[in-house]
Amino acid sequence: MAFWSGTVASKVPRKILFMFTLSLSVTYLFYSLMSCYNSLQFPLQDNFAYQARSAGTEETTLAREQLYSTSPSFAEAQFGHESTLLSIVDREQGGDHAGTRRASPTESTRLRAATEGDLRVNCTSDYGEKKLPQAIIIGVKKGGTRALLEALRVHPDVRAVGNEPHFFDRNYEKGLDWYRDLMPSTLEGQITMEKTPSYFVTNQAPKRIHTMARDIKLIIVVRNPVTRAISDYTQTLSKKPEIPTFEVLAFKNRTLGLIDASWSALRIGIYALHLESWMQYFPLSQMHFVSGERLIVDPAGEMAKVQDFLGLKRIVTDKHFYFNKTKGFPCLKKPEDSSTPRCLGKSKGRTHPKIEPDVIRRLHKFYKPFNMMFYQMTGQNFEWEQQEESISRGSLV
């Protein structure tokens, strides 16, 4: 090595060596940039990956699930090992578990195209296209909307905004371009979503959303209105400890038993009143009602129905959940490469203040006719009247 260095140094001017090295570096940089340029054009190209996606084949669905997963096989796919994807397709289509069946040339071409196409997109963190949402979780506050959204975000075909945009109630004057810019970029076949629970009780929201997209899908998470009101109050109390007691706020005149329905914590729970506004613009076929109670005791069952409503494959199942005894509701199981499970934050799971049983009975009596009306409007019986005893004993938010 010393001989070689000495020989080169004596016969070749250093300037020439420098220029040669520089030219190689520039060439490498050029090809790298061209590779990323192709990825930026990917969503607009009519290539095999998109042909496979639009055909809705089982191969590309499995390939996308594998690419979006957080398992070690994703790292293998990034380095071109498509054998893992082929073996999964083989098992799903009835092949042997050893993966000895060889894929057909068409299968291999489609999988390679889908895999390479998705990996090229990773050259930029802002791949795909920003679109207005095709589905919105419009309510209700303290019903379980955050839990539902986090579970939906596990699905590889759902892209959702983490924060609540509040476009149709507080920021409508900023325009649709501003709203669209808040959305995550999506690939073909993925659904764009957002959730803002206050939309359900905003008078202008139904018309505004209908103006944007009359075929949009709406999801409403509802919960026993008495439990929901106490949960709402508990959240406010944690921020403003000086507020009056729940009993004081709930009544205009407690002696006469006059409920103060103007208090927002109680008014939100008059679901039938708010649903009337939405039914003026949207048919029930475009609405899906999720039971907040069943979302706690059977999250996989509720998620199956939500995925069906959105036209998604049932990917989020019971294997994604475990029950957290401390919080009193399900959490998402941790991914293989994560050290902590995905539970909702500290603002979820607060213990309710103890409310006098007489107050709870009066509230149930107040809500009962509205609940019956809501059951008739939706065609679903949420059985809230049967929960009075358990609520009287106290529960978790």
Short mmCIF file of C-alpha atoms in Angstrom, two decimals:
data_model
loop_
_atom_site.label_atom_id
_atom_site.label_comp_id
_atom_site.label_asym_id
_atom_site.label_seq_id
_atom_site.Cartn_x
_atom_site.Cartn_y
_atom_site.Cartn_z
CA MET A 1 0.00 0.00 0.00
CA ALA A 2 2.84 2.34 0.83
CA PHE A 3 4.48 1.50 -2.48
CA TRP A 4 1.27 2.21 -4.40
CA SER A 5 0.74 5.56 -2.67
CA GLY A 6 4.29 6.61 -3.28
CA THR A 7 4.09 5.59 -6.93
CA VAL A 8 0.83 7.45 -7.57
CA ALA A 9 2.05 10.54 -5.76
CA SER A 10 5.20 10.62 -7.85
CA LYS A 11 3.59 10.09 -11.28
CA VAL A 12 0.12 11.67 -11.04
CA PRO A 13 -0.31 15.35 -10.10
CA ARG A 14 -2.50 15.86 -7.04
CA LYS A 15 -4.79 18.24 -8.94
CA ILE A 16 -5.74 15.46 -11.35
CA LEU A 17 -6.51 13.08 -8.47
CA PHE A 18 -8.65 15.74 -6.84
CA MET A 19 -10.60 16.43 -10.05
CA PHE A 20 -11.12 12.72 -10.64
CA THR A 21 -12.49 12.21 -7.12
CA LEU A 22 -14.71 15.28 -7.42
CA SER A 23 -16.18 14.11 -10.72
CA LEU A 24 -17.07 10.74 -9.19
CA SER A 25 -18.79 12.47 -6.27
CA VAL A 26 -20.81 14.74 -8.54
CA THR A 27 -21.87 11.78 -10.69
CA TYR A 28 -23.05 9.86 -7.61
CA LEU A 29 -24.98 12.90 -6.33
CA PHE A 30 -26.63 13.36 -9.73
CA TYR A 31 -27.95 9.79 -9.85
CA SER A 32 -29.16 10.03 -6.24
CA LEU A 33 -31.13 13.18 -7.03
CA MET A 34 -32.59 11.56 -10.14
CA SER A 35 -33.77 8.64 -8.03
CA CYS A 36 -35.60 10.95 -5.59
CA TYR A 37 -37.00 12.91 -8.54
CA ASN A 38 -38.63 9.73 -9.81
CA SER A 39 -40.19 9.23 -6.39
CA LEU A 40 -41.67 12.71 -6.44
CA GLN A 41 -43.26 11.91 -9.80
CA PHE A 42 -44.48 8.52 -8.60
CA PRO A 43 -48.05 9.52 -7.65
CA LEU A 44 -48.59 10.90 -11.16
CA GLN A 45 -47.13 7.97 -13.10
CA ASP A 46 -49.23 5.23 -14.61
CA ASN A 47 -46.80 2.53 -13.54
CA PHE A 48 -47.23 -1.05 -12.38
CA ALA A 49 -47.52 -0.09 -8.71
CA TYR A 50 -50.54 2.11 -9.31
CA GLN A 51 -52.07 -0.31 -11.80
CA ALA A 52 -51.82 -2.97 -9.13
CA ARG A 53 -53.36 -0.64 -6.49
CA SER A 54 -56.26 0.37 -8.71
CA ALA A 55 -56.98 -3.27 -9.49
CA GLY A 56 -57.45 -3.83 -5.75
CA THR A 57 -55.56 -7.13 -5.83
CA GLU A 58 -54.81 -9.11 -2.72
CA GLU A 59 -51.10 -8.93 -3.49
CA THR A 60 -50.87 -5.15 -3.32
CA THR A 61 -53.06 -4.94 -0.23
CA LEU A 62 -50.76 -7.33 1.58
CA ALA A 63 -47.70 -5.50 0.27
CA ARG A 64 -49.01 -2.18 1.59
CA GLU A 65 -49.86 -3.70 4.98
CA GLN A 66 -46.33 -5.10 5.20
CA LEU A 67 -44.71 -1.82 4.17
CA TYR A 68 -46.71 0.22 6.66
CA SER A 69 -46.17 -2.19 9.54
CA THR A 70 -43.59 -1.52 12.23
CA SER A 71 -42.32 -5.10 12.28
CA PRO A 72 -38.74 -6.09 11.37
CA SER A 73 -39.95 -7.36 7.97
CA PHE A 74 -40.35 -3.73 6.92
CA ALA A 75 -36.60 -3.26 7.20
CA GLU A 76 -36.10 -6.35 5.03
CA ALA A 77 -38.44 -4.95 2.39
CA GLN A 78 -36.49 -1.68 2.31
CA PHE A 79 -33.41 -3.58 1.10
CA GLY A 80 -35.25 -5.35 -1.69
CA HIS A 81 -36.11 -8.68 -0.01
CA GLU A 82 -39.52 -9.36 -1.51
CA SER A 83 -39.49 -13.02 -0.43
CA THR A 84 -41.21 -12.04 2.84
CA LEU A 85 -44.08 -10.41 0.94
CA LEU A 86 -44.38 -13.34 -1.45
CA SER A 87 -44.54 -15.83 1.42
CA ILE A 88 -47.36 -13.83 3.05
CA VAL A 89 -49.32 -13.81 -0.20
CA ASP A 90 -48.67 -17.53 -0.54
CA ARG A 91 -50.11 -18.26 2.91
CA GLU A 92 -53.14 -16.04 2.32
CA GLN A 93 -53.90 -17.75 -1.00
CA GLY A 94 -53.65 -21.26 0.44
CA GLY A 95 -50.01 -22.12 -0.29
CA ASP A 96 -47.87 -24.13 2.06
CA HIS A 97 -46.43 -22.48 5.18
CA ALA A 98 -42.88 -23.06 4.06
CA GLY A 99 -43.45 -20.72 1.15
CA THR A 100 -42.27 -23.29 -1.44
CA ARG A 101 -44.77 -22.19 -4.11
CA ARG A 102 -43.05 -19.94 -6.62
CA ALA A 103 -44.95 -16.82 -7.60
CA SER A 104 -46.05 -16.42 -11.18
CA PRO A 105 -44.24 -13.83 -13.35
CA THR A 106 -47.28 -11.54 -13.08
CA GLU A 107 -47.33 -11.84 -9.28
CA SER A 108 -43.61 -11.13 -9.04
CA THR A 109 -43.85 -8.13 -11.35
CA ARG A 110 -46.75 -6.60 -9.43
CA LEU A 111 -45.22 -7.17 -6.02
CA ARG A 112 -41.85 -5.87 -7.14
CA ALA A 113 -43.47 -2.80 -8.66
CA ALA A 114 -45.59 -2.13 -5.57
CA THR A 115 -42.64 -2.64 -3.24
CA GLU A 116 -40.15 -0.59 -5.24
CA GLY A 117 -42.72 2.12 -5.86
CA ASP A 118 -43.58 2.50 -2.17
CA LEU A 119 -39.93 2.51 -1.19
CA ARG A 120 -39.00 5.15 -3.77
CA VAL A 121 -41.67 7.37 -2.26
CA ASN A 122 -39.70 7.30 1.01
CA CYS A 123 -37.14 9.64 -0.58
CA THR A 124 -39.44 12.44 0.57
CA SER A 125 -41.45 12.69 3.77
CA ASP A 126 -44.28 14.49 1.97
CA TYR A 127 -45.23 11.92 -0.66
CA GLY A 128 -48.70 11.49 -2.08
CA GLU A 129 -51.33 14.17 -2.38
CA LYS A 130 -53.20 16.28 0.16
CA LYS A 131 -56.94 15.88 -0.18
CA LEU A 132 -60.04 17.08 1.61
CA PRO A 133 -61.33 14.40 4.01
CA GLN A 134 -63.62 11.67 2.78
CA ALA A 135 -64.75 10.91 6.35
CA ILE A 136 -65.04 12.96 9.55
CA ILE A 137 -65.62 11.99 13.16
CA ILE A 138 -68.04 14.80 14.02
CA GLY A 139 -68.81 13.98 17.65
CA VAL A 140 -69.47 13.78 20.42
CA LYS A 141 -67.25 15.39 23.02
CA LYS A 142 -66.20 12.96 25.79
CA GLY A 143 -67.81 10.11 23.90
CA GLY A 144 -64.64 8.26 22.89
CA THR A 145 -63.65 10.06 19.70
CA ARG A 146 -59.93 10.13 20.51
CA ALA A 147 -59.86 6.38 21.22
CA LEU A 148 -61.66 5.70 17.94
CA LEU A 149 -59.32 7.93 15.93
CA GLU A 150 -56.18 6.36 17.39
CA ALA A 151 -57.48 2.88 16.61
CA LEU A 152 -58.32 3.90 13.03
CA ARG A 153 -54.85 5.34 12.53
CA VAL A 154 -53.45 1.84 12.97
CA HIS A 155 -55.06 0.93 9.63
CA PRO A 156 -52.62 1.36 6.72
CA ASP A 157 -55.36 2.79 4.49
CA VAL A 158 -56.31 5.59 6.90
CA ARG A 159 -54.42 8.87 7.20
CA ALA A 160 -55.80 11.27 9.79
CA VAL A 161 -54.96 14.63 11.33
CA GLY A 162 -53.83 14.21 14.94
CA ASN A 163 -55.08 17.56 16.22
CA GLU A 164 -58.65 18.81 15.87
CA PRO A 165 -58.79 21.31 12.96
CA HIS A 166 -62.05 22.98 14.11
CA PHE A 167 -62.51 24.17 10.54
CA PHE A 168 -66.30 24.02 10.26
CA ASP A 169 -66.92 25.75 13.58
CA ARG A 170 -64.05 28.16 14.31
CA ASN A 171 -61.85 28.52 11.21
CA TYR A 172 -64.27 28.38 8.30
CA GLU A 173 -63.33 31.84 7.06
CA LYS A 174 -59.79 30.61 6.36
CA GLY A 175 -61.05 28.67 3.35
CA LEU A 176 -60.82 25.15 1.97
CA ASP A 177 -57.23 25.57 0.79
CA TRP A 178 -56.16 26.22 4.39
CA TYR A 179 -58.18 23.20 5.51
CA ARG A 180 -56.73 20.93 2.83
CA ASP A 181 -53.21 21.98 3.74
CA LEU A 182 -53.77 20.62 7.27
CA MET A 183 -54.46 17.14 5.91
CA PRO A 184 -51.77 14.46 5.67
CA SER A 185 -50.62 13.37 2.23
CA THR A 186 -52.27 10.19 1.00
CA LEU A 187 -51.64 7.59 -1.66
CA GLU A 188 -54.29 6.22 -3.99
CA GLY A 189 -56.74 4.05 -2.06
CA GLN A 190 -56.11 5.69 1.32
CA ILE A 191 -58.80 7.61 3.21
CA THR A 192 -58.19 11.10 4.60
CA MET A 193 -59.89 11.73 7.95
CA GLU A 194 -60.15 14.23 10.77
CA LYS A 195 -62.10 14.48 14.01
CA THR A 196 -63.59 17.51 15.73
CA PRO A 197 -66.33 16.55 18.24
CA SER A 198 -67.78 20.06 18.47
CA TYR A 199 -69.04 19.83 14.87
CA PHE A 200 -72.00 17.74 16.05
CA VAL A 201 -73.43 20.61 18.12
CA THR A 202 -72.48 23.44 15.72
CA ASN A 203 -75.53 24.67 13.82
CA GLN A 204 -73.59 25.76 10.71
CA ALA A 205 -71.46 22.62 10.43
CA PRO A 206 -73.91 20.34 8.54
CA LYS A 207 -74.47 22.82 5.71
CA ARG A 208 -70.77 23.72 5.49
CA ILE A 209 -69.66 20.10 5.31
CA HIS A 210 -72.40 19.31 2.77
CA THR A 211 -71.18 22.20 0.61
CA MET A 212 -67.67 20.74 0.67
CA ALA A 213 -68.63 17.11 -0.03
CA ARG A 214 -72.22 15.89 -0.08
CA ASP A 215 -71.12 12.23 -0.22
CA ILE A 216 -68.82 12.41 2.82
CA LYS A 217 -69.07 9.75 5.55
CA LEU A 218 -69.80 10.91 9.09
CA ILE A 219 -69.01 9.06 12.30
CA ILE A 220 -70.68 9.94 15.62
CA VAL A 221 -69.50 8.35 18.87
CA VAL A 222 -72.31 8.56 21.44
CA ARG A 223 -72.36 7.69 25.11
CA ASN A 224 -74.89 7.64 27.92
CA PRO A 225 -75.66 11.39 28.16
CA VAL A 226 -75.53 11.34 31.97
CA THR A 227 -72.07 9.74 32.03
CA ARG A 228 -70.97 12.03 29.23
CA ALA A 229 -72.09 15.15 31.16
CA ILE A 230 -70.25 14.08 34.32
CA SER A 231 -67.14 13.32 32.26
CA ASP A 232 -67.39 16.73 30.61
CA TYR A 233 -67.67 18.40 34.00
CA THR A 234 -64.72 16.39 35.34
CA GLN A 235 -62.53 17.63 32.50
CA THR A 236 -63.49 21.25 33.14
CA LEU A 237 -62.97 20.81 36.89
CA SER A 238 -59.40 19.62 36.30
CA LYS A 239 -58.66 22.91 34.54
CA LYS A 240 -60.79 25.20 36.69
CA PRO A 241 -61.01 23.86 40.26
CA GLU A 242 -62.92 26.95 41.35
CA ILE A 243 -66.08 26.18 39.35
CA PRO A 244 -69.34 25.35 41.23
CA THR A 245 -70.32 21.78 41.93
CA PHE A 246 -71.98 19.64 39.28
CA GLU A 247 -75.26 19.75 41.23
CA VAL A 248 -75.30 23.55 41.23
CA LEU A 249 -74.64 23.81 37.49
CA ALA A 250 -77.13 21.11 36.51
CA PHE A 251 -80.24 22.80 37.92
CA LYS A 252 -82.00 26.07 37.42
CA ASN A 253 -84.00 25.28 40.52
CA ARG A 254 -83.11 22.08 42.32
CA THR A 255 -86.07 22.27 44.69
CA LEU A 256 -88.45 22.25 41.76
CA GLY A 257 -86.25 19.82 39.83
CA LEU A 258 -85.77 22.19 36.89
CA ILE A 259 -82.80 21.03 34.78
CA ASP A 260 -80.65 23.72 33.18
CA ALA A 261 -80.53 22.43 29.60
CA SER A 262 -78.64 25.54 28.51
CA TRP A 263 -75.52 24.31 30.32
CA SER A 264 -73.36 22.91 27.53
CA ALA A 265 -72.42 19.79 29.49
CA LEU A 266 -76.10 18.81 29.50
CA ARG A 267 -77.17 20.24 26.15
CA ILE A 268 -74.62 18.17 24.18
CA GLY A 269 -76.33 15.00 25.43
CA ILE A 270 -79.66 15.87 23.78
CA TYR A 271 -78.51 13.90 20.74
CA ALA A 272 -81.86 13.84 18.95
CA LEU A 273 -81.95 17.65 18.86
CA HIS A 274 -78.55 17.90 17.18
CA LEU A 275 -79.09 14.94 14.85
CA GLU A 276 -82.13 16.67 13.32
CA SER A 277 -79.84 19.36 11.92
CA TRP A 278 -77.59 16.77 10.26
CA MET A 279 -80.47 14.79 8.79
CA GLN A 280 -81.56 17.88 6.85
CA TYR A 281 -78.40 17.51 4.74
CA PHE A 282 -77.25 13.89 5.02
CA PRO A 283 -79.08 10.53 4.86
CA LEU A 284 -78.57 8.01 7.65
CA SER A 285 -76.71 5.79 5.18
CA GLN A 286 -73.82 8.28 5.34
CA MET A 287 -73.74 8.26 9.15
CA HIS A 288 -72.36 5.64 11.47
CA PHE A 289 -73.05 5.67 15.19
CA VAL A 290 -70.48 4.15 17.53
CA SER A 291 -71.43 3.17 21.07
CA GLY A 292 -68.93 4.68 23.48
CA GLU A 293 -69.74 1.96 26.00
CA ARG A 294 -69.19 -0.89 23.54
CA LEU A 295 -66.00 0.77 22.33
CA ILE A 296 -64.66 0.14 25.86
CA VAL A 297 -65.90 -3.41 26.43
CA ASP A 298 -65.57 -4.65 22.83
CA PRO A 299 -63.25 -2.33 20.86
CA ALA A 300 -62.61 -4.92 18.14
CA GLY A 301 -66.34 -5.40 17.53
CA GLU A 302 -66.97 -1.68 17.19
CA MET A 303 -63.88 -1.26 14.98
CA ALA A 304 -65.11 -4.03 12.67
CA LYS A 305 -68.33 -2.11 12.03
CA VAL A 306 -66.46 1.18 11.52
CA GLN A 307 -64.09 -0.40 9.02
CA ASP A 308 -67.04 -1.90 7.13
CA PHE A 309 -68.75 1.50 7.04
CA LEU A 310 -65.61 3.11 5.59
CA GLY A 311 -65.18 0.35 3.03
CA LEU A 312 -61.92 -0.84 4.57
CA LYS A 313 -60.55 -4.32 5.01
CA ARG A 314 -60.87 -5.50 8.63
CA ILE A 315 -57.24 -5.10 9.64
CA VAL A 316 -57.70 -3.58 13.13
CA THR A 317 -58.90 -6.55 15.21
CA ASP A 318 -58.84 -7.84 18.78
CA LYS A 319 -55.13 -8.61 18.49
CA HIS A 320 -54.47 -4.84 18.56
CA PHE A 321 -56.05 -4.21 21.98
CA TYR A 322 -55.52 -5.02 25.63
CA PHE A 323 -57.51 -3.81 28.63
CA ASN A 324 -55.75 -1.36 30.96
CA LYS A 325 -57.18 -1.95 34.43
CA THR A 326 -55.73 1.28 35.82
CA LYS A 327 -57.39 3.52 33.24
CA GLY A 328 -60.48 1.36 32.83
CA PHE A 329 -60.46 1.17 29.04
CA PRO A 330 -58.60 -0.60 26.22
CA CYS A 331 -55.19 0.46 24.96
CA LEU A 332 -53.51 -0.37 21.68
CA LYS A 333 -50.89 -3.07 22.04
CA LYS A 334 -47.36 -1.82 21.57
CA PRO A 335 -45.73 -2.35 18.16
CA GLU A 336 -42.85 -4.82 18.00
CA ASP A 337 -40.24 -2.08 17.76
CA SER A 338 -41.68 0.14 20.51
CA SER A 339 -40.96 0.02 24.22
CA THR A 340 -44.30 1.38 25.40
CA PRO A 341 -47.95 0.62 24.57
CA ARG A 342 -50.09 3.27 22.91
CA CYS A 343 -52.52 4.33 25.62
CA LEU A 344 -54.48 7.56 25.71
CA GLY A 345 -52.94 10.36 27.74
CA LYS A 346 -53.33 11.42 31.35
CA SER A 347 -56.42 13.46 30.49
CA LYS A 348 -58.24 10.14 29.93
CA GLY A 349 -59.18 7.95 32.86
CA ARG A 350 -59.87 10.57 35.52
CA THR A 351 -62.09 9.39 38.36
CA HIS A 352 -65.52 11.00 38.39
CA PRO A 353 -66.45 13.14 41.37
CA LYS A 354 -69.17 11.56 43.45
CA ILE A 355 -72.56 12.85 42.32
CA GLU A 356 -75.63 12.56 44.53
CA PRO A 357 -77.84 9.63 43.42
CA ASP A 358 -80.93 11.86 43.37
CA VAL A 359 -79.27 14.17 40.84
CA ILE A 360 -78.40 11.25 38.59
CA ARG A 361 -81.97 9.90 38.77
CA ARG A 362 -83.38 13.29 37.82
CA LEU A 363 -80.98 13.54 34.87
CA HIS A 364 -81.95 10.09 33.62
CA LYS A 365 -85.60 11.11 33.79
CA PHE A 366 -84.78 14.31 31.88
CA TYR A 367 -82.88 12.51 29.09
CA LYS A 368 -85.20 9.51 28.68
CA PRO A 369 -87.64 11.00 26.11
CA PHE A 370 -84.75 12.43 24.09
CA ASN A 371 -82.98 9.07 24.19
CA MET A 372 -86.10 7.27 22.95
CA MET A 373 -86.35 9.75 20.10
CA PHE A 374 -82.69 9.21 19.26
CA TYR A 375 -83.15 5.44 19.21
CA GLN A 376 -86.02 5.83 16.74
CA MET A 377 -84.08 8.22 14.52
CA THR A 378 -81.01 6.00 14.31
CA GLY A 379 -82.74 2.62 14.45
CA GLN A 380 -80.44 1.57 17.30
CA ASN A 381 -81.13 0.95 20.97
CA PHE A 382 -78.10 1.96 23.05
CA GLU A 383 -79.76 0.72 26.28
CA TRP A 384 -78.68 3.70 28.38
CA GLU A 385 -81.66 3.34 30.68
CA GLN A 386 -80.22 0.06 31.94
CA GLN A 387 -77.03 1.74 33.10
CA GLU A 388 -78.49 4.01 35.77
CA GLU A 389 -77.44 1.79 38.66
CA SER A 390 -73.83 1.42 37.55
CA ILE A 391 -73.50 5.16 36.94
CA SER A 392 -74.82 5.90 40.43
CA ARG A 393 -71.93 3.89 41.87
CA GLY A 394 -69.38 5.96 39.93
CA SER A 395 -67.16 5.16 36.97
CA LEU A 396 -64.17 6.30 34.97
CA VAL A 397 -64.07 9.03 32.33
#
